[in-house]
Amino acid sequence: MPGRPRSWFFRVALVAAALLRPEQRARPLAARHGPRPRSQAPGSLKCFLGALNMEMTEVTGVSLKRGSVAVEDNDRVAPAEEAKRQKILDHCLTKSQSELEHVSPPSGVNVPEPPEAVSAREGTKNSDVQLEEEEEEEEDGLSEEGEEEEEAESFADMMKHGLTELDVGITKFVSSHQGFSGILKERYSDFVVHEIGKDGRISHLDDLSVPVDEEDPSEDVFTVLTAEEKQRLEELQLFKNKETSVAIEVIEDTKEKRTIIHQAIKSLFPGLETKTEDREGKKYIVAYHAAGKKALAKVRTAADPRKHSWPKSRGSYCHFVLYKENKDTMDAINVLSKYLRVKPNIFSYMGTKDKRAITVQEIAVLKITAQRLAHLNKCLMNFKLGNFSYQKNPLKLGELQGNHFTVVLRNITGTDEQVQQAMNSLKEIGFINYYGMQRFGTTAVPTYQVGRAILQNSWTEVMDLILKPRSGAEKGYLVKCREEWAKTKDPAAALRKLPVKRCVEGQLLRGLSKYGMKNIVSAFGIIPRNNRLMYIHSYQSYVWNNMVSKRIEEYGLRPVPGDLVLKGATATYVDEEDVNNYSIHDVVMPLPGFDVIYPKHKISEAYREMLTADNLDIDNMRHKIRDYSLSGAYRKIIIRPQNVSWEVVAYDDPKIPLFNTDVDNLEGKPPPVFASEGKYRALKMDFSLPPSTYATMAIREVLKMDTSIKNQTQLNTTWLR
């Protein structure tokens, strides 16, 4: 920006720095972020604020008097805090474009300081579909005057219309201890998830070395070319400019160096040929297109690893352990795909992991060498790849045995005796295997209501539930889209209000624009299948939660005749003769469907009454559309965690880590040392859970608290004060 005084940039930097938490300010920007987008010039204000925007995705949150909630996955609905922080960034950008002399946050928005307490963000459990928002879309920010005031409503006010546990059938506890307070995810590093593989071993990142393979190319192949040279070669390869060749000067003119450059170009940019030329006394490697159809075929298969040469003696899949911070699994796969220049579908994994956490899991990728993967450790932040091995087979969803959690509850109020009672109960009895709050959404329209309308074949209601205005924490553009829809019922007009077209609302509106209002079924079908099924699975979860609460209220924590238990994969009834052969940990209850049986006691009638009240026939759960037919499943009503351990530690600084991560151990960092006394006390918990269970519900049992955002916010909201 020509003519801008240096002092102006200094003021911008001060405001921006105020938004970063202290531990983030201590690190240089280069150490906190990955590569800068090409459109941002080094040192530009947009680049600086763009980097700041990346920092601010590390959300703090809500301060609570009693209890906090763990989350296992990331929600597609953005938290209000993110919208507020985005406003501050957008405000700075707007002022820079308007040539204003001072930068300050917009009215009604305070510069956030690190709160003393934070709660977890809620998320969608194990979603296989990532609804991404492109950078250009995210930067739209404040588009109209007055939006600052419209979005100034506090987080507490927005969440007063949200769900509580009572709304989704979560009402019972199994333990008798007195509950106490604790703060979860004050730092995302307070929540660590290690995958438990199909062999029963807990995944750890403890080896960054690459398997020795004489047939692997030298690492120099990946580092010999500069970023600028790679960009020029890629543009040449993909015919993005009019150049017919790219010349790379050989600074260190040796045969070995020239050979490495030749190998690098041919390996990384299939379809290009190379030759050595002398120009004015200097050596150049010149890359150019090979002639004819052969070159075009190479370009078309450049991103297909199956077409590359691969040693026959080596397994086709490189398995590795992925350590990631503050990224969900699909985001991580997309980042790796981008850097490797391959499609995401060549990666496989056994389960998706939470975003706001540190997670460690096994990944497999088709015909990408360990050397190439290990090279990413030098250029990616918040990721580490290691424990490489070559295997014959990929990984499959559901193959894992579960997850091991290391969780810190900070600033606990419970006495040592209360903590002891709570943890002993968790270890010996367990917790009710409820579906957690993140299964049902965070706004005034729960996902189970949409699922119920789908099962009822009420497609107009499905459309209205997804698109109608609602109270709750939503981004401003969604609010405007819903208002436009309510006013005009014009899908094209409502779609124009959305900068983000790949959200569920945008996809449905595109479908309505394409197929018309009389073909809502086809319009709804544009939404990815996993997202559509999420709604009906949410309804099943809603029914199951309510029924298990009734079962425990009616019969307590003991098996009774008429209960269901599993023998292999088959459900059978408990009868008078063998009731003493089972414990409450053997009892299962069905998710409604056409291929399950129901208990032979009062709860069977309760299922029927609940579905009848929802205008559904429990004896006919097949839908006209096959995708929406529910076969049902069985789920244990009580889960007893394994490998349970805990300790209470004293600390003074709420920002210090209270245990070492895998990366800390790799770097030789000594474990934290705790004093006998401190300002605060924390409960560090370790436990293992099987797949499809919610750590949220285990922590709920320890704290004896409602885990809904609505309830927590009403207790004591100090968010962004």
Coordinates of N, CA and C in Angstrom, one line a residue, residues 183-301:
I183 N -12.4 -27.9 34.3 CA -12.4 -27.2 33.0 C -11.6 -28.1 32.0
L184 N -12.3 -28.5 30.9 CA -11.7 -29.3 29.9 C -11.4 -28.5 28.6
K185 N -10.2 -28.9 28.0 CA -9.8 -28.2 26.8 C -9.5 -26.7 27.0
E186 N -9.0 -26.3 28.1 CA -8.5 -25.0 28.3 C -7.4 -24.8 27.2
R187 N -6.7 -25.8 26.9 CA -5.8 -25.9 25.8 C -6.1 -27.2 25.0
Y188 N -6.0 -27.1 23.7 CA -6.4 -28.3 23.0 C -5.4 -29.5 23.3
S189 N -4.2 -29.1 23.8 CA -3.3 -30.2 24.2 C -3.7 -30.8 25.5
D190 N -4.8 -30.4 26.1 CA -5.3 -31.1 27.3 C -6.2 -32.3 26.9
F191 N -6.3 -32.5 25.7 CA -7.1 -33.7 25.2 C -6.4 -34.4 24.1
V192 N -5.9 -35.6 24.4 CA -5.0 -36.3 23.5 C -5.6 -37.7 23.3
V193 N -5.7 -38.1 22.0 CA -6.3 -39.3 21.6 C -5.3 -40.1 20.8
H194 N -5.1 -41.4 21.3 CA -4.2 -42.3 20.7 C -5.1 -43.5 20.2
E195 N -5.0 -43.8 18.9 CA -5.8 -44.9 18.3 C -5.3 -46.2 18.8
I196 N -6.2 -47.1 19.0 CA -5.9 -48.5 19.4 C -6.1 -49.3 18.1
G197 N -5.0 -49.9 17.6 CA -5.1 -50.6 16.3 C -5.8 -51.9 16.4
K198 N -5.9 -52.6 15.3 CA -6.6 -53.9 15.3 C -5.9 -55.0 16.0
D199 N -4.6 -54.7 16.2 CA -3.8 -55.7 17.0 C -3.8 -55.4 18.5
G200 N -4.6 -54.4 18.9 CA -4.7 -54.0 20.3 C -3.7 -53.1 20.9
R201 N -2.7 -52.7 20.0 CA -1.6 -51.8 20.5 C -2.1 -50.3 20.4
I202 N -1.7 -49.5 21.3 CA -1.9 -48.1 21.3 C -0.9 -47.4 20.4
S203 N -1.4 -46.7 19.4 CA -0.5 -46.0 18.4 C 0.3 -44.9 19.1
H204 N 1.6 -44.9 18.8 CA 2.4 -43.8 19.3 C 3.4 -43.4 18.2
L205 N 3.7 -42.1 18.1 CA 4.7 -41.6 17.2 C 6.0 -41.6 18.0
D206 N 6.9 -42.6 17.7 CA 8.2 -42.7 18.5 C 9.4 -43.0 17.6
D207 N 9.2 -42.9 16.3 CA 10.3 -43.2 15.3 C 10.1 -42.4 14.0
L208 N 11.0 -41.5 13.8 CA 10.9 -40.7 12.5 C 11.7 -41.2 11.4
S209 N 12.4 -42.3 11.6 CA 13.4 -42.8 10.6 C 12.6 -43.4 9.5
V210 N 13.3 -43.5 8.3 CA 12.7 -44.0 7.1 C 13.3 -45.4 6.8
P211 N 12.5 -46.4 6.5 CA 13.0 -47.8 6.2 C 14.0 -47.7 5.1
V212 N 15.1 -48.4 5.2 CA 16.2 -48.5 4.2 C 15.7 -49.3 3.0
D213 N 15.8 -48.7 1.9 CA 15.4 -49.3 0.6 C 16.2 -48.8 -0.5
E214 N 17.1 -49.7 -1.0 CA 18.0 -49.2 -2.0 C 17.3 -48.7 -3.3
E215 N 16.1 -49.1 -3.5 CA 15.4 -48.7 -4.7 C 14.7 -47.3 -4.5
D216 N 14.7 -46.8 -3.3 CA 14.1 -45.5 -3.1 C 15.0 -44.4 -3.7
P217 N 14.4 -43.4 -4.3 CA 15.3 -42.3 -4.8 C 15.9 -41.5 -3.6
S218 N 17.0 -40.9 -3.9 CA 17.7 -40.1 -2.9 C 16.8 -38.9 -2.4
E219 N 16.9 -38.6 -1.1 CA 16.1 -37.5 -0.6 C 16.5 -36.2 -1.3
D220 N 17.7 -36.1 -1.9 CA 18.0 -34.9 -2.6 C 17.1 -34.6 -3.8
V221 N 16.4 -35.6 -4.3 CA 15.5 -35.5 -5.4 C 14.4 -34.5 -5.0
F222 N 14.0 -34.5 -3.7 CA 12.9 -33.7 -3.2 C 13.3 -32.3 -2.8
T223 N 14.6 -32.1 -2.6 CA 15.0 -30.9 -2.1 C 15.9 -30.0 -3.0
V224 N 16.3 -30.6 -4.1 CA 17.3 -30.0 -5.0 C 16.6 -28.8 -5.8
L225 N 15.3 -28.9 -6.0 CA 14.6 -27.8 -6.7 C 14.0 -26.8 -5.7
T226 N 14.1 -25.5 -6.1 CA 13.5 -24.5 -5.2 C 12.0 -24.5 -5.4
A227 N 11.3 -23.8 -4.5 CA 9.8 -23.6 -4.7 C 9.5 -22.9 -6.0
E228 N 10.2 -21.9 -6.3 CA 10.0 -21.2 -7.6 C 10.2 -22.1 -8.8
E229 N 11.2 -22.9 -8.7 CA 11.5 -23.8 -9.9 C 10.4 -24.8 -10.0
K230 N 9.9 -25.3 -8.8 CA 8.9 -26.3 -8.9 C 7.6 -25.7 -9.5
Q231 N 7.3 -24.5 -9.1 CA 6.1 -23.8 -9.6 C 6.2 -23.6 -11.1
R232 N 7.4 -23.2 -11.6 CA 7.5 -23.0 -13.1 C 7.4 -24.3 -13.8
L233 N 8.0 -25.4 -13.2 CA 7.9 -26.7 -13.8 C 6.5 -27.3 -13.8
E234 N 5.8 -27.0 -12.8 CA 4.4 -27.5 -12.7 C 3.5 -26.8 -13.8
E235 N 3.7 -25.4 -13.9 CA 3.0 -24.7 -14.9 C 3.3 -25.2 -16.3
L236 N 4.6 -25.5 -16.5 CA 5.0 -26.0 -17.8 C 4.3 -27.4 -18.1
Q237 N 4.4 -28.2 -17.0 CA 3.8 -29.6 -17.1 C 2.3 -29.5 -17.5
L238 N 1.6 -28.6 -16.9 CA 0.1 -28.6 -17.0 C -0.3 -27.5 -18.1
F239 N 0.6 -27.1 -18.9 CA 0.4 -26.1 -20.0 C -0.3 -24.9 -19.5
K240 N 0.1 -24.4 -18.3 CA -0.5 -23.2 -17.7 C 0.1 -21.9 -18.3
N241 N 1.1 -21.9 -19.1 CA 1.6 -20.7 -19.7 C 2.2 -21.0 -21.1
K242 N 2.7 -20.0 -21.7 CA 3.1 -20.2 -23.1 C 4.5 -20.7 -23.3
E243 N 5.2 -20.9 -22.1 CA 6.6 -21.3 -22.2 C 6.7 -22.7 -22.8
T244 N 7.7 -23.0 -23.6 CA 7.9 -24.3 -24.2 C 9.0 -25.1 -23.4
S245 N 9.7 -24.4 -22.5 CA 10.7 -25.0 -21.8 C 11.0 -24.2 -20.5
V246 N 11.7 -24.8 -19.6 CA 12.1 -24.2 -18.4 C 13.6 -24.5 -18.2
A247 N 14.4 -23.5 -18.0 CA 15.9 -23.7 -17.8 C 16.2 -23.5 -16.4
I248 N 17.0 -24.4 -15.8 CA 17.4 -24.3 -14.4 C 18.9 -24.3 -14.4
E249 N 19.5 -23.3 -13.9 CA 21.0 -23.1 -13.9 C 21.5 -24.1 -12.8
V250 N 22.6 -24.8 -13.2 CA 23.3 -25.7 -12.3 C 24.4 -24.9 -11.6
I251 N 24.2 -24.5 -10.4 CA 25.2 -23.7 -9.7 C 26.4 -24.5 -9.3
E252 N 26.2 -25.7 -8.8 CA 27.3 -26.6 -8.5 C 27.4 -27.6 -9.6
D253 N 28.3 -27.3 -10.6 CA 28.4 -28.0 -11.8 C 29.2 -29.3 -11.6
T254 N 28.5 -30.4 -11.2 CA 29.2 -31.7 -11.1 C 28.2 -32.7 -11.8
K255 N 28.7 -33.8 -12.2 CA 27.8 -34.8 -12.9 C 26.8 -35.3 -11.9
E256 N 27.2 -35.5 -10.6 CA 26.3 -36.0 -9.6 C 25.1 -35.0 -9.4
K257 N 25.4 -33.7 -9.3 CA 24.4 -32.7 -9.1 C 23.5 -32.6 -10.3
R258 N 24.0 -32.7 -11.5 CA 23.2 -32.7 -12.7 C 22.2 -33.9 -12.8
T259 N 22.8 -35.0 -12.4 CA 22.0 -36.3 -12.4 C 20.8 -36.1 -11.4
I260 N 21.0 -35.6 -10.3 CA 20.0 -35.4 -9.3 C 18.9 -34.5 -9.8
I261 N 19.3 -33.4 -10.5 CA 18.3 -32.5 -11.0 C 17.4 -33.2 -12.1
H262 N 18.1 -33.9 -13.0 CA 17.4 -34.7 -14.0 C 16.4 -35.6 -13.4
Q263 N 16.9 -36.4 -12.4 CA 16.0 -37.3 -11.7 C 14.8 -36.6 -11.0
A264 N 15.1 -35.5 -10.4 CA 14.0 -34.8 -9.7 C 12.9 -34.4 -10.6
I265 N 13.3 -33.8 -11.8 CA 12.3 -33.3 -12.7 C 11.5 -34.4 -13.3
K266 N 12.1 -35.5 -13.6 CA 11.4 -36.7 -14.2 C 10.5 -37.4 -13.2
S267 N 11.0 -37.4 -12.0 CA 10.2 -38.1 -10.9 C 9.0 -37.2 -10.5
L268 N 9.2 -36.0 -10.3 CA 8.2 -35.1 -9.7 C 7.2 -34.6 -10.8
F269 N 7.7 -34.5 -12.1 CA 6.9 -33.9 -13.1 C 6.8 -34.8 -14.3
P270 N 6.1 -36.0 -14.2 CA 6.0 -36.9 -15.4 C 5.4 -36.2 -16.6
G271 N 6.0 -36.5 -17.7 CA 5.6 -35.9 -19.0 C 6.6 -34.9 -19.5
L272 N 7.6 -34.5 -18.6 CA 8.7 -33.6 -19.0 C 9.9 -34.4 -19.2
E273 N 10.7 -34.0 -20.2 CA 12.0 -34.5 -20.5 C 13.0 -33.5 -20.2
T274 N 14.3 -33.9 -20.1 CA 15.4 -32.9 -19.7 C 16.6 -33.2 -20.6
K275 N 17.3 -32.1 -20.7 CA 18.6 -32.2 -21.4 C 19.5 -31.1 -20.8
T276 N 20.8 -31.3 -21.0 CA 21.8 -30.3 -20.5 C 22.3 -29.4 -21.6
E277 N 22.3 -28.1 -21.4 CA 22.8 -27.1 -22.4 C 23.8 -26.2 -21.8
D278 N 24.8 -25.7 -22.6 CA 25.7 -24.7 -22.3 C 25.2 -23.4 -22.8
R279 N 25.0 -22.4 -22.0 CA 24.6 -21.0 -22.4 C 25.5 -20.0 -21.8
E280 N 26.2 -19.3 -22.6 CA 27.1 -18.3 -22.2 C 28.1 -18.7 -21.1
G281 N 28.6 -19.9 -21.3 CA 29.6 -20.4 -20.3 C 29.0 -21.0 -19.0
K282 N 27.6 -21.1 -19.0 CA 27.0 -21.7 -17.8 C 26.2 -22.9 -18.2
K283 N 26.1 -23.9 -17.2 CA 25.4 -25.1 -17.5 C 23.9 -24.9 -17.0
Y284 N 23.0 -25.4 -17.9 CA 21.6 -25.4 -17.6 C 21.0 -26.8 -17.8
I285 N 20.0 -27.1 -16.9 CA 19.2 -28.3 -17.2 C 17.9 -27.7 -17.8
V286 N 17.5 -28.1 -19.0 CA 16.4 -27.6 -19.7 C 15.3 -28.7 -19.7
A287 N 14.1 -28.3 -19.1 CA 13.0 -29.2 -19.1 C 12.0 -28.8 -20.2
Y288 N 11.4 -29.8 -20.9 CA 10.5 -29.5 -22.0 C 9.5 -30.7 -22.1
H289 N 8.5 -30.5 -22.9 CA 7.5 -31.5 -23.1 C 8.0 -32.6 -24.0
A290 N 7.8 -33.9 -23.6 CA 8.1 -34.9 -24.5 C 7.1 -34.9 -25.7
A291 N 7.4 -35.4 -26.8 CA 6.6 -35.2 -28.0 C 5.4 -36.2 -27.9
G292 N 4.3 -35.8 -28.6 CA 3.2 -36.7 -28.9 C 2.3 -37.1 -27.7
K293 N 1.5 -38.2 -28.0 CA 0.5 -38.6 -27.0 C 1.2 -39.2 -25.8
K294 N 2.4 -39.7 -25.9 CA 3.1 -40.3 -24.7 C 3.2 -39.2 -23.6
A295 N 3.5 -38.0 -24.0 CA 3.7 -36.9 -23.0 C 2.4 -36.6 -22.3
L296 N 1.3 -36.5 -23.1 CA 0.0 -36.2 -22.6 C -0.5 -37.3 -21.6
A297 N -0.2 -38.5 -21.9 CA -0.6 -39.6 -21.1 C 0.2 -39.6 -19.7
K298 N 1.4 -39.2 -19.8 CA 2.2 -39.0 -18.6 C 1.6 -37.9 -17.7
V299 N 1.3 -36.8 -18.3 CA 0.7 -35.7 -17.5 C -0.6 -36.1 -16.9
R300 N -1.4 -36.8 -17.6 CA -2.7 -37.2 -17.1 C -2.6 -38.2 -15.9
T301 N -1.5 -39.0 -15.9 CA -1.4 -40.0 -14.8 C -0.4 -39.5 -13.8

